[in-house]
Amino acid sequence: MKWKNIAYTSWGATTETEVQAGRPERVRDVINYVEQSAKLETHLLAIGACKSYGDACLNEDANVLLMERMNRILDFDPRSGEITCEPGVTFNELFELFLDKNWMPPVTPGTGYATIGGAVTNDVHGKNHDRDGSFGDHIKWIELVNSKGEIMRVSARKHNDLFRATIAGLGLTGVITAVNFQMKEAPTNAVLVRYKRMNNIKDYIDRLIKARGQYEFSVGWIDMTAKGKNLGRGILEEANFADTNIEYKRLEPKKIPKIIPGFAINRLTTKIFNNRYYHRIPEKGLDKFVPLQKFLYPLDNWKNWNRLYGKKGFYQMQCVLPDKTAELSITRILGACHTAKISSPLAVIKTMGSEGAGRLSFPMKGVTLALDFPNTSRTLNVIRNIHEIVATHGGRIYLAKDNVLDTATFRKMYPNYRDFMNTKDSYDIINLFSSSLSRRIEL
Ligand SMILES: Cc1cc2nc3c(=O)[nH]c(=O)nc-3n(C[C@H](O)[C@H](O)[C@H](O)COP(=O)(O)OP(=O)(O)OC[C@H]3O[C@@H](n4cnc5c(N)ncnc54)[C@H](O)[C@@H]3O)c2cc1C
């Protein structure tokens, strides 16, 4: 099998990584690549669309398998909605193939470009976590190639330990070659969205918790530049399926040039943008029919929007906090950003319903907050400060978005890490599967 030297970044684009890459097209190729890497004693990691923001999909100075060509639908039952597909299938492809048959992925992240392999190994969540949990909750079985080059089928009944280590397992248990999961019924291709202004963080969290599970989907945006009595104000979107289909054709996303001269996301541009964005919704609120994919993937209109942050890239921090500490801790997080004079143009808040099925699943019952930060000299300090606040208040950081967390804080936030490591050690004795993230947090 051929390896090619490539350099790539994750979505945050803070670090360029050089690797030897293989591009399997079938399971036999995966086995060959695994056997070669084991022989060469080189770490290996399968990767999807690299929509992880941090280093979960990086494997500095080692080998990676680009899984994009393994993107076949292997089986689909139109009556039950049960599907089996290869890991390189994207969420966009599932929508294109199945939405007109009234099926959609059970859970989807905020980008349609992510792959099913990435969704399994980060146990991704969407705007319906309260009702539907995370991706792992809908998986019946997973097929993977282990470090001995053997194909294993794992499920809640068979090799349950490996099944639960593979969901949210960050690609560290093997190369996934097929996934069987249950799709969700989508009665129409659109949602009726109710947009509401939230005046401050207390109102926001009260509303999110009170309305938990009442709507099919919900998500909120926070104006990070607002202070004082408006701290944490924003726009909440609550949505249910529309009664009828609407006309919709997904357009090719517009491209953002590599470097936009003279443009930068900074506190001033963020303040101007946020003020407009907040006031576009009238005080009494607004109801609007929106195509489902547009609602679920608002940022996908722009390909490579990460370039807006310039050459140095950006960090995203996403945390989840238990209901009872959410208001206090999020107030402290917003305060820490104001003190450091750092602003996030994209601040997203959602509720979560329950723990995920994976040993290292991110979700827990509570409130989740995601903040994007341009990569400046102050950013890392602010993020570390936030990690401390989150750890103190019983929360955790999402590893799919992280490249800053230290080992001790990770272990505090993910107490099941030991079970995960025991399982990994017993199935991957030679520690073949590894990533920049796993080496950073000693996983
Ligand atoms: C705009 C945007 C919005 C997002 N919104 C959300 C959100 O709402 N909720 C959420 O949960 N996440 C969200 N994310 C994060 C994203 O969904 C996850 O990082 C997802 O895992 C990315 O999938 P990917 O295919 O790009 O995988 P990659 O980033 O390439 O890889 C992710 C992990 O999957 C592993 N992997 C991939 N394929 C395989 C395979 N075949 N076998 C074994 N391991 C494999 C990799 O090793 C890596 O550890 C968002 C990302 C973006 C850019």
Short mmCIF file of C-alpha atoms and ligand atoms in Angstrom, two decimals:
data_model
loop_
_atom_site.label_atom_id
_atom_site.label_comp_id
_atom_site.label_asym_id
_atom_site.label_seq_id
_atom_site.Cartn_x
_atom_site.Cartn_y
_atom_site.Cartn_z
CA MET A 1 0.00 0.00 0.00
CA LYS A 2 1.22 3.51 -0.81
CA TRP A 3 1.86 6.26 1.73
CA LYS A 4 2.07 9.92 0.79
CA ASN A 5 3.64 12.74 2.75
CA ILE A 6 1.01 15.42 3.47
CA ALA A 7 0.60 18.47 5.71
CA TYR A 8 -2.83 19.37 7.07
CA THR A 9 -4.60 21.18 9.88
CA SER A 10 -7.72 20.60 11.94
CA TRP A 11 -10.63 23.08 11.71
CA GLY A 12 -9.04 25.51 14.20
CA ALA A 13 -5.96 25.66 11.92
CA THR A 14 -3.57 26.69 14.70
CA THR A 15 -1.03 23.96 13.88
CA GLU A 16 0.05 22.38 10.61
CA THR A 17 0.94 18.72 10.99
CA GLU A 18 3.06 16.49 8.73
CA VAL A 19 2.15 12.83 8.37
CA GLN A 20 2.38 9.82 6.07
CA ALA A 21 -1.12 9.30 4.71
CA GLY A 22 -2.80 6.22 3.25
CA ARG A 23 -6.12 6.35 1.41
CA PRO A 24 -7.96 3.02 1.74
CA GLU A 25 -10.86 2.20 -0.57
CA ARG A 26 -11.96 -1.08 0.98
CA VAL A 27 -11.58 -3.08 4.18
CA ARG A 28 -8.72 -5.16 2.71
CA ASP A 29 -6.72 -1.92 2.21
CA VAL A 30 -7.35 -0.90 5.83
CA ILE A 31 -6.01 -4.26 7.03
CA ASN A 32 -2.89 -3.86 4.88
CA TYR A 33 -2.24 -0.33 6.15
CA VAL A 34 -2.73 -1.46 9.76
CA GLU A 35 -0.33 -4.39 9.30
CA GLN A 36 2.30 -2.15 7.66
CA SER A 37 2.08 0.45 10.45
CA ALA A 38 2.34 -2.26 13.12
CA LYS A 39 5.43 -3.69 11.39
CA LEU A 40 7.04 -0.25 11.13
CA GLU A 41 6.08 0.49 14.76
CA THR A 42 4.52 3.79 13.67
CA HIS A 43 1.42 5.20 15.33
CA LEU A 44 -1.71 5.19 13.20
CA LEU A 45 -4.95 7.21 13.25
CA ALA A 46 -7.97 7.08 10.93
CA ILE A 47 -9.39 10.52 10.15
CA GLY A 48 -12.61 11.84 8.62
CA ALA A 49 -13.22 15.38 7.36
CA CYS A 50 -10.94 17.05 9.99
CA LYS A 51 -13.82 19.14 11.31
CA SER A 52 -12.53 18.63 14.83
CA TYR A 53 -11.23 21.97 16.01
CA GLY A 54 -8.22 20.80 18.03
CA ASP A 55 -5.76 17.91 17.78
CA ALA A 56 -8.16 14.91 17.95
CA CYS A 57 -7.67 14.38 14.20
CA LEU A 58 -3.92 15.18 14.13
CA ASN A 59 -1.13 12.63 14.35
CA GLU A 60 2.14 14.55 14.22
CA ASP A 61 5.06 12.65 12.62
CA ALA A 62 3.05 9.44 12.36
CA ASN A 63 0.60 7.74 9.97
CA VAL A 64 -3.00 8.58 9.15
CA LEU A 65 -5.68 6.88 7.05
CA LEU A 66 -7.88 9.27 5.06
CA MET A 67 -11.25 7.52 5.16
CA GLU A 68 -13.11 9.69 2.63
CA ARG A 69 -13.16 7.04 -0.13
CA MET A 70 -14.86 4.53 2.14
CA ASN A 71 -18.20 6.25 1.75
CA ARG A 72 -20.65 3.59 0.58
CA ILE A 73 -24.13 2.99 1.93
CA LEU A 74 -24.09 -0.76 2.60
CA ASP A 75 -27.71 -1.33 3.57
CA PHE A 76 -30.87 0.64 4.29
CA ASP A 77 -34.32 -0.51 5.38
CA PRO A 78 -36.84 2.13 4.23
CA ARG A 79 -39.51 0.81 6.65
CA SER A 80 -37.48 0.87 9.87
CA GLY A 81 -34.87 3.50 8.96
CA GLU A 82 -32.00 1.21 9.98
CA ILE A 83 -28.86 1.95 7.99
CA THR A 84 -25.40 0.47 7.58
CA CYS A 85 -22.72 2.62 6.00
CA GLU A 86 -19.00 3.07 5.71
CA PRO A 87 -17.35 5.69 7.94
CA GLY A 88 -16.55 8.22 5.19
CA VAL A 89 -20.24 8.95 4.50
CA THR A 90 -21.00 12.56 5.45
CA PHE A 91 -24.10 14.03 7.08
CA ASN A 92 -24.74 16.04 3.91
CA GLU A 93 -24.80 12.81 1.91
CA LEU A 94 -27.32 11.25 4.30
CA PHE A 95 -29.60 14.28 3.94
CA GLU A 96 -29.29 14.23 0.16
CA LEU A 97 -30.11 10.53 -0.05
CA PHE A 98 -32.79 10.13 2.59
CA LEU A 99 -34.57 13.38 3.51
CA ASP A 100 -37.06 13.06 0.66
CA LYS A 101 -37.86 9.57 2.03
CA ASN A 102 -38.56 11.24 5.40
CA TRP A 103 -35.43 9.99 7.16
CA MET A 104 -32.55 12.01 8.58
CA PRO A 105 -29.51 11.22 10.78
CA PRO A 106 -30.67 10.72 14.39
CA VAL A 107 -28.24 13.33 15.66
CA THR A 108 -26.04 15.70 13.71
CA PRO A 109 -23.30 18.17 14.64
CA GLY A 110 -23.43 21.76 13.38
CA THR A 111 -21.70 20.91 10.09
CA GLY A 112 -22.94 18.58 7.36
CA TYR A 113 -19.35 17.94 6.23
CA ALA A 114 -18.48 15.77 9.25
CA THR A 115 -18.33 12.02 8.61
CA ILE A 116 -20.03 9.11 10.36
CA GLY A 117 -16.61 7.83 11.53
CA GLY A 118 -15.98 11.19 13.22
CA ALA A 119 -19.52 11.20 14.66
CA VAL A 120 -18.99 7.81 16.32
CA THR A 121 -15.58 8.52 17.77
CA ASN A 122 -16.52 11.92 19.20
CA ASP A 123 -20.05 10.74 20.09
CA VAL A 124 -21.31 14.01 18.60
CA HIS A 125 -24.40 15.82 19.83
CA GLY A 126 -26.76 18.19 18.06
CA LYS A 127 -29.57 20.63 18.72
CA ASN A 128 -31.81 17.75 19.88
CA HIS A 129 -29.73 16.35 22.71
CA ASP A 130 -32.49 16.68 25.32
CA ARG A 131 -34.79 14.44 23.30
CA ASP A 132 -32.49 12.20 21.33
CA GLY A 133 -29.17 12.00 23.18
CA SER A 134 -25.91 11.79 21.25
CA PHE A 135 -24.90 9.80 18.15
CA GLY A 136 -23.72 6.78 20.13
CA ASP A 137 -27.22 6.25 21.55
CA HIS A 138 -28.45 5.24 18.08
CA ILE A 139 -25.69 2.82 17.10
CA LYS A 140 -26.52 -0.90 16.94
CA TRP A 141 -23.09 -2.18 15.98
CA ILE A 142 -19.71 -1.01 14.73
CA GLU A 143 -17.20 -2.92 12.64
CA LEU A 144 -13.55 -2.06 13.12
CA VAL A 145 -10.10 -3.31 12.27
CA ASN A 146 -7.99 -3.77 15.40
CA SER A 147 -4.22 -3.42 15.73
CA LYS A 148 -3.70 -7.11 14.82
CA GLY A 149 -5.46 -6.48 11.51
CA GLU A 150 -8.54 -8.46 12.60
CA ILE A 151 -12.10 -7.34 11.77
CA MET A 152 -14.29 -7.13 14.88
CA ARG A 153 -18.02 -6.43 15.13
CA VAL A 154 -18.85 -4.79 18.47
CA SER A 155 -22.22 -3.94 20.01
CA ALA A 156 -23.91 -3.61 23.40
CA ARG A 157 -24.16 -7.44 23.42
CA LYS A 158 -20.83 -8.43 21.90
CA HIS A 159 -17.55 -6.96 23.18
CA ASN A 160 -19.53 -4.33 25.07
CA ASP A 161 -16.31 -2.97 26.61
CA LEU A 162 -14.82 -2.25 23.18
CA PHE A 163 -18.16 -0.92 21.90
CA ARG A 164 -18.32 1.62 24.72
CA ALA A 165 -14.65 2.51 24.32
CA THR A 166 -15.08 3.05 20.57
CA ILE A 167 -18.06 5.43 20.96
CA ALA A 168 -16.29 8.70 21.84
CA GLY A 169 -13.04 6.72 21.62
CA LEU A 170 -11.23 9.36 19.53
CA GLY A 171 -10.13 6.78 16.95
CA LEU A 172 -7.89 5.09 19.54
CA THR A 173 -9.48 1.63 19.51
CA GLY A 174 -9.17 0.77 15.81
CA VAL A 175 -10.18 1.80 12.30
CA ILE A 176 -13.96 1.83 11.91
CA THR A 177 -15.02 0.32 8.60
CA ALA A 178 -18.83 0.11 9.01
CA VAL A 179 -21.52 1.46 11.33
CA ASN A 180 -25.12 0.31 11.75
CA PHE A 181 -27.49 2.84 13.30
CA GLN A 182 -31.08 3.97 13.47
CA MET A 183 -32.13 7.02 11.43
CA LYS A 184 -34.70 9.53 12.72
CA GLU A 185 -38.07 10.21 11.12
CA ALA A 186 -38.28 13.65 9.51
CA PRO A 187 -41.93 14.34 8.63
CA THR A 188 -40.97 17.34 6.46
CA ASN A 189 -37.83 19.03 5.13
CA ALA A 190 -38.31 22.21 7.19
CA VAL A 191 -38.72 23.55 10.71
CA LEU A 192 -40.75 26.38 12.15
CA VAL A 193 -38.24 28.34 14.19
CA ARG A 194 -39.28 30.64 17.02
CA TYR A 195 -36.56 33.28 17.56
CA LYS A 196 -36.59 35.03 20.93
CA ARG A 197 -34.39 37.64 22.51
CA MET A 198 -32.94 36.61 25.87
CA ASN A 199 -32.08 39.59 28.07
CA ASN A 200 -29.31 38.14 30.21
CA ILE A 201 -27.71 34.88 31.28
CA LYS A 202 -30.20 34.19 34.08
CA ASP A 203 -33.21 34.49 31.73
CA TYR A 204 -31.36 32.38 29.19
CA ILE A 205 -30.54 29.47 31.45
CA ASP A 206 -33.96 29.55 33.15
CA ARG A 207 -35.63 29.33 29.75
CA LEU A 208 -33.31 26.61 28.41
CA ILE A 209 -33.89 24.43 31.45
CA LYS A 210 -37.65 25.09 31.63
CA ALA A 211 -38.21 24.37 27.94
CA ARG A 212 -35.89 21.33 27.93
CA GLY A 213 -37.29 18.66 25.60
CA GLN A 214 -40.39 20.71 24.68
CA TYR A 215 -39.08 21.45 21.21
CA GLU A 216 -37.58 19.08 18.66
CA PHE A 217 -34.49 21.32 18.39
CA SER A 218 -33.12 24.27 20.33
CA VAL A 219 -29.96 26.37 20.24
CA GLY A 220 -28.95 29.83 21.42
CA TRP A 221 -26.41 32.45 20.43
CA ILE A 222 -24.85 34.74 23.06
CA ASP A 223 -23.68 38.30 22.45
CA MET A 224 -20.28 38.07 24.13
CA THR A 225 -19.75 41.83 23.94
CA ALA A 226 -22.74 42.65 26.20
CA LYS A 227 -21.90 43.53 29.81
CA GLY A 228 -23.52 44.50 33.11
CA LYS A 229 -27.25 43.81 33.28
CA ASN A 230 -27.12 42.54 29.67
CA LEU A 231 -24.35 40.02 30.33
CA GLY A 232 -25.18 36.85 28.45
CA ARG A 233 -27.98 38.32 26.33
CA GLY A 234 -28.67 36.66 23.01
CA ILE A 235 -31.10 34.99 20.64
CA LEU A 236 -32.69 31.64 21.40
CA GLU A 237 -33.98 29.47 18.54
CA GLU A 238 -36.59 26.81 19.35
CA ALA A 239 -37.87 24.70 16.47
CA ASN A 240 -40.34 21.97 15.56
CA PHE A 241 -40.88 20.28 12.21
CA ALA A 242 -43.04 22.31 9.84
CA ASP A 243 -46.37 20.79 8.77
CA THR A 244 -45.49 20.82 5.07
CA ASN A 245 -42.38 20.70 2.93
CA ILE A 246 -40.89 23.89 1.57
CA GLU A 247 -39.00 24.50 -1.66
CA TYR A 248 -35.28 24.07 -1.00
CA LYS A 249 -32.18 23.36 -3.03
CA ARG A 250 -28.87 23.28 -1.22
CA LEU A 251 -26.51 25.73 -2.92
CA GLU A 252 -22.80 25.18 -3.28
CA PRO A 253 -21.14 27.00 -0.37
CA LYS A 254 -19.33 30.23 -1.16
CA LYS A 255 -15.56 30.15 -0.82
CA ILE A 256 -13.61 32.49 1.42
CA PRO A 257 -10.26 33.56 -0.09
CA LYS A 258 -7.14 32.25 1.63
CA ILE A 259 -6.26 35.52 3.34
CA ILE A 260 -8.62 38.45 3.28
CA PRO A 261 -6.32 41.48 3.23
CA GLY A 262 -7.00 43.97 5.98
CA PHE A 263 -9.81 41.92 7.47
CA ALA A 264 -9.70 40.42 10.91
CA ILE A 265 -12.13 39.21 13.49
CA ASN A 266 -11.38 41.42 16.47
CA ARG A 267 -13.30 43.04 19.34
CA LEU A 268 -14.47 45.97 17.22
CA THR A 269 -15.76 43.92 14.27
CA THR A 270 -17.36 41.48 16.73
CA LYS A 271 -19.14 44.30 18.58
CA ILE A 272 -20.56 45.76 15.37
CA PHE A 273 -21.65 42.35 14.08
CA ASN A 274 -23.18 41.25 17.39
CA ASN A 275 -25.21 44.41 17.86
CA ARG A 276 -26.76 43.99 14.42
CA TYR A 277 -27.34 40.29 14.90
CA TYR A 278 -29.10 40.80 18.23
CA HIS A 279 -31.36 43.60 17.00
CA ARG A 280 -32.40 41.80 13.82
CA ILE A 281 -34.92 39.94 16.00
CA PRO A 282 -37.74 42.22 17.19
CA GLU A 283 -38.49 42.40 20.90
CA LYS A 284 -41.69 40.43 20.51
CA GLY A 285 -39.80 37.61 18.75
CA LEU A 286 -40.12 36.14 15.27
CA ASP A 287 -41.48 32.90 13.77
CA LYS A 288 -40.02 31.67 10.49
CA PHE A 289 -40.04 28.53 8.30
CA VAL A 290 -36.48 27.45 7.61
CA PRO A 291 -35.17 24.48 5.54
CA LEU A 292 -33.95 21.80 7.94
CA GLN A 293 -30.36 21.70 6.64
CA LYS A 294 -30.11 25.50 6.75
CA PHE A 295 -31.27 25.46 10.35
CA LEU A 296 -28.93 22.64 11.38
CA TYR A 297 -25.88 23.87 9.43
CA PRO A 298 -25.99 27.69 9.48
CA LEU A 299 -22.22 28.03 9.02
CA ASP A 300 -21.98 25.67 6.05
CA ASN A 301 -23.04 28.44 3.64
CA TRP A 302 -19.38 29.43 3.71
CA LYS A 303 -16.72 26.91 2.86
CA ASN A 304 -13.55 27.43 4.90
CA TRP A 305 -15.08 30.12 7.10
CA ASN A 306 -12.27 29.28 9.51
CA ARG A 307 -10.04 31.43 7.25
CA LEU A 308 -11.81 34.50 8.58
CA TYR A 309 -9.60 34.17 11.65
CA GLY A 310 -6.47 34.74 9.57
CA LYS A 311 -3.23 32.80 9.28
CA LYS A 312 -2.85 31.95 12.96
CA GLY A 313 -6.20 30.20 13.17
CA PHE A 314 -8.46 30.04 16.20
CA TYR A 315 -9.41 27.98 19.22
CA GLN A 316 -12.79 26.71 20.22
CA MET A 317 -13.60 25.90 23.84
CA GLN A 318 -16.75 23.91 24.52
CA CYS A 319 -17.76 22.92 28.01
CA VAL A 320 -20.82 21.39 29.67
CA LEU A 321 -21.89 22.35 33.19
CA PRO A 322 -24.45 20.71 35.45
CA ASP A 323 -27.78 22.60 35.66
CA LYS A 324 -27.21 23.69 39.23
CA THR A 325 -23.85 25.38 38.61
CA ALA A 326 -24.51 26.57 35.04
CA GLU A 327 -25.59 30.14 35.76
CA LEU A 328 -22.77 30.90 38.18
CA SER A 329 -20.04 29.24 36.16
CA ILE A 330 -21.11 30.72 32.80
CA THR A 331 -21.29 34.17 34.42
CA ARG A 332 -17.72 33.60 35.62
CA ILE A 333 -16.60 32.42 32.17
CA LEU A 334 -18.09 35.49 30.45
CA GLY A 335 -16.51 37.67 33.17
CA ALA A 336 -13.09 36.06 32.59
CA CYS A 337 -13.35 36.89 28.87
CA HIS A 338 -14.27 40.52 29.60
CA THR A 339 -11.42 40.89 32.10
CA ALA A 340 -8.96 39.55 29.53
CA LYS A 341 -10.49 41.85 26.88
CA ILE A 342 -11.08 38.92 24.59
CA SER A 343 -14.32 38.39 22.76
CA SER A 344 -15.85 35.43 20.99
CA PRO A 345 -17.77 36.24 17.80
CA LEU A 346 -19.42 32.85 17.91
CA ALA A 347 -20.83 31.86 21.28
CA VAL A 348 -23.35 29.04 21.31
CA ILE A 349 -25.42 27.73 24.22
CA LYS A 350 -27.57 24.56 24.35
CA THR A 351 -28.99 22.17 26.91
CA MET A 352 -27.99 18.54 27.20
CA GLY A 353 -30.18 15.73 28.45
CA SER A 354 -28.08 12.83 29.70
CA GLU A 355 -24.70 11.07 29.74
CA GLY A 356 -23.51 9.51 26.47
CA ALA A 357 -22.94 5.78 25.93
CA GLY A 358 -19.17 6.02 25.47
CA ARG A 359 -16.60 5.85 28.25
CA LEU A 360 -15.28 9.24 27.15
CA SER A 361 -18.58 10.76 25.95
CA PHE A 362 -18.74 14.49 26.48
CA PRO A 363 -22.47 14.99 27.20
CA MET A 364 -23.93 15.14 30.70
CA LYS A 365 -27.22 16.61 31.89
CA GLY A 366 -26.64 20.35 31.94
CA VAL A 367 -25.90 23.39 29.82
CA THR A 368 -23.19 23.49 27.16
CA LEU A 369 -21.36 26.61 26.00
CA ALA A 370 -19.07 26.84 22.95
CA LEU A 371 -16.82 29.86 22.36
CA ASP A 372 -14.52 30.62 19.42
CA PHE A 373 -11.41 32.69 20.16
CA PRO A 374 -8.99 34.18 17.62
CA ASN A 375 -5.44 32.92 18.26
CA THR A 376 -3.77 35.87 20.01
CA SER A 377 -1.13 36.11 22.73
CA ARG A 378 -3.88 36.19 25.42
CA THR A 379 -6.02 33.31 24.20
CA LEU A 380 -4.35 30.34 25.86
CA ASN A 381 -4.39 31.97 29.30
CA VAL A 382 -8.10 32.71 29.01
CA ILE A 383 -8.85 29.15 27.93
CA ARG A 384 -6.84 27.71 30.84
CA ASN A 385 -8.72 30.03 33.18
CA ILE A 386 -12.01 28.74 31.78
CA HIS A 387 -10.87 25.13 32.22
CA GLU A 388 -10.30 25.83 35.89
CA ILE A 389 -13.78 27.35 36.27
CA VAL A 390 -15.34 24.38 34.48
CA ALA A 391 -13.43 21.83 36.58
CA THR A 392 -14.35 23.61 39.84
CA HIS A 393 -18.04 23.58 38.93
CA GLY A 394 -18.25 19.89 38.03
CA GLY A 395 -18.21 20.32 34.26
CA ARG A 396 -16.12 18.98 31.43
CA ILE A 397 -14.43 20.14 28.22
CA TYR A 398 -15.29 18.62 24.83
CA LEU A 399 -12.19 16.86 23.47
CA ALA A 400 -13.35 17.24 19.83
CA LYS A 401 -12.87 20.99 20.23
CA ASP A 402 -9.79 21.03 22.42
CA ASN A 403 -6.02 21.32 22.11
CA VAL A 404 -5.20 22.89 25.45
CA LEU A 405 -6.44 20.66 28.30
CA ASP A 406 -3.76 19.14 30.57
CA THR A 407 -3.70 15.51 31.76
CA ALA A 408 -4.70 16.16 35.39
CA THR A 409 -7.71 18.32 34.46
CA PHE A 410 -8.77 15.83 31.78
CA ARG A 411 -8.73 12.99 34.33
CA LYS A 412 -10.79 15.01 36.79
CA MET A 413 -13.39 15.73 34.13
CA TYR A 414 -13.50 12.22 32.67
CA PRO A 415 -13.36 9.81 35.64
CA ASN A 416 -14.07 6.83 33.33
CA TYR A 417 -10.72 7.35 31.60
CA ARG A 418 -9.25 4.37 33.49
CA ASP A 419 -11.89 1.97 32.15
CA PHE A 420 -11.23 3.37 28.70
CA MET A 421 -7.49 2.83 29.03
CA ASN A 422 -7.89 -0.72 30.36
CA THR A 423 -10.05 -1.61 27.37
CA LYS A 424 -7.69 0.06 24.92
CA ASP A 425 -4.69 -1.72 26.45
CA SER A 426 -6.36 -5.11 26.19
CA TYR A 427 -7.35 -4.75 22.51
CA ASP A 428 -4.42 -2.62 21.31
CA ILE A 429 -1.49 -4.14 23.18
CA ILE A 430 1.10 -2.47 20.94
CA ASN A 431 -0.58 0.97 21.32
CA LEU A 432 -0.77 1.32 17.54
CA PHE A 433 -3.68 3.77 17.56
CA SER A 434 -2.60 7.14 18.85
CA SER A 435 -3.08 10.84 18.08
CA SER A 436 -1.56 14.19 18.93
CA LEU A 437 -4.40 14.59 21.44
CA SER A 438 -3.94 11.19 23.09
CA ARG A 439 -0.22 11.79 23.55
CA ARG A 440 -0.90 15.27 24.97
CA ILE A 441 -3.32 14.05 27.64
CA GLU A 442 -1.56 10.69 28.12
CA LEU A 443 -4.51 8.61 27.02
C1 LIG B 1 -18.97 24.24 12.08
C2 LIG B 1 -18.82 23.08 13.04
C3 LIG B 1 -19.86 22.81 13.91
C4 LIG B 1 -19.76 21.72 14.80
N1 LIG B 1 -20.80 21.48 15.63
C5 LIG B 1 -20.75 20.42 16.46
C6 LIG B 1 -21.88 20.09 17.28
O1 LIG B 1 -22.90 20.76 17.27
N2 LIG B 1 -21.77 18.98 18.06
C7 LIG B 1 -20.66 18.19 18.07
O2 LIG B 1 -20.66 17.19 18.79
N3 LIG B 1 -19.58 18.50 17.32
C8 LIG B 1 -19.61 19.59 16.53
N4 LIG B 1 -18.53 19.87 15.73
C9 LIG B 1 -17.32 19.03 15.82
C10 LIG B 1 -17.37 17.87 14.82
O3 LIG B 1 -18.67 17.42 14.63
C11 LIG B 1 -16.60 16.69 15.36
O4 LIG B 1 -15.29 17.07 15.60
C12 LIG B 1 -16.63 15.49 14.39
O5 LIG B 1 -16.06 14.40 15.02
C13 LIG B 1 -15.88 15.80 13.11
O6 LIG B 1 -16.02 14.71 12.23
P1 LIG B 1 -14.92 14.48 11.10
O7 LIG B 1 -15.47 13.52 10.13
O8 LIG B 1 -14.44 15.76 10.59
O9 LIG B 1 -13.80 13.73 11.95
P2 LIG B 1 -12.28 14.17 12.21
O10 LIG B 1 -12.27 15.52 12.82
O11 LIG B 1 -11.47 13.95 11.00
O12 LIG B 1 -11.89 13.11 13.31
C14 LIG B 1 -12.51 13.11 14.55
C15 LIG B 1 -12.14 11.85 15.31
O13 LIG B 1 -12.73 10.74 14.65
C16 LIG B 1 -11.76 9.72 14.43
N5 LIG B 1 -12.15 8.98 13.23
C17 LIG B 1 -12.65 9.48 12.07
N6 LIG B 1 -12.92 8.47 11.21
C18 LIG B 1 -12.58 7.33 11.84
C19 LIG B 1 -12.62 5.95 11.48
N7 LIG B 1 -13.06 5.53 10.29
N8 LIG B 1 -12.17 5.03 12.38
C20 LIG B 1 -11.73 5.42 13.59
N9 LIG B 1 -11.68 6.72 13.98
C21 LIG B 1 -12.09 7.64 13.12
C22 LIG B 1 -10.45 10.48 14.32
O14 LIG B 1 -9.36 9.68 14.64
C23 LIG B 1 -10.65 11.59 15.35
O15 LIG B 1 -10.30 11.15 16.63
C24 LIG B 1 -18.58 20.92 14.82
C25 LIG B 1 -17.54 21.20 13.93
C26 LIG B 1 -17.65 22.26 13.05
C27 LIG B 1 -16.51 22.57 12.11
#
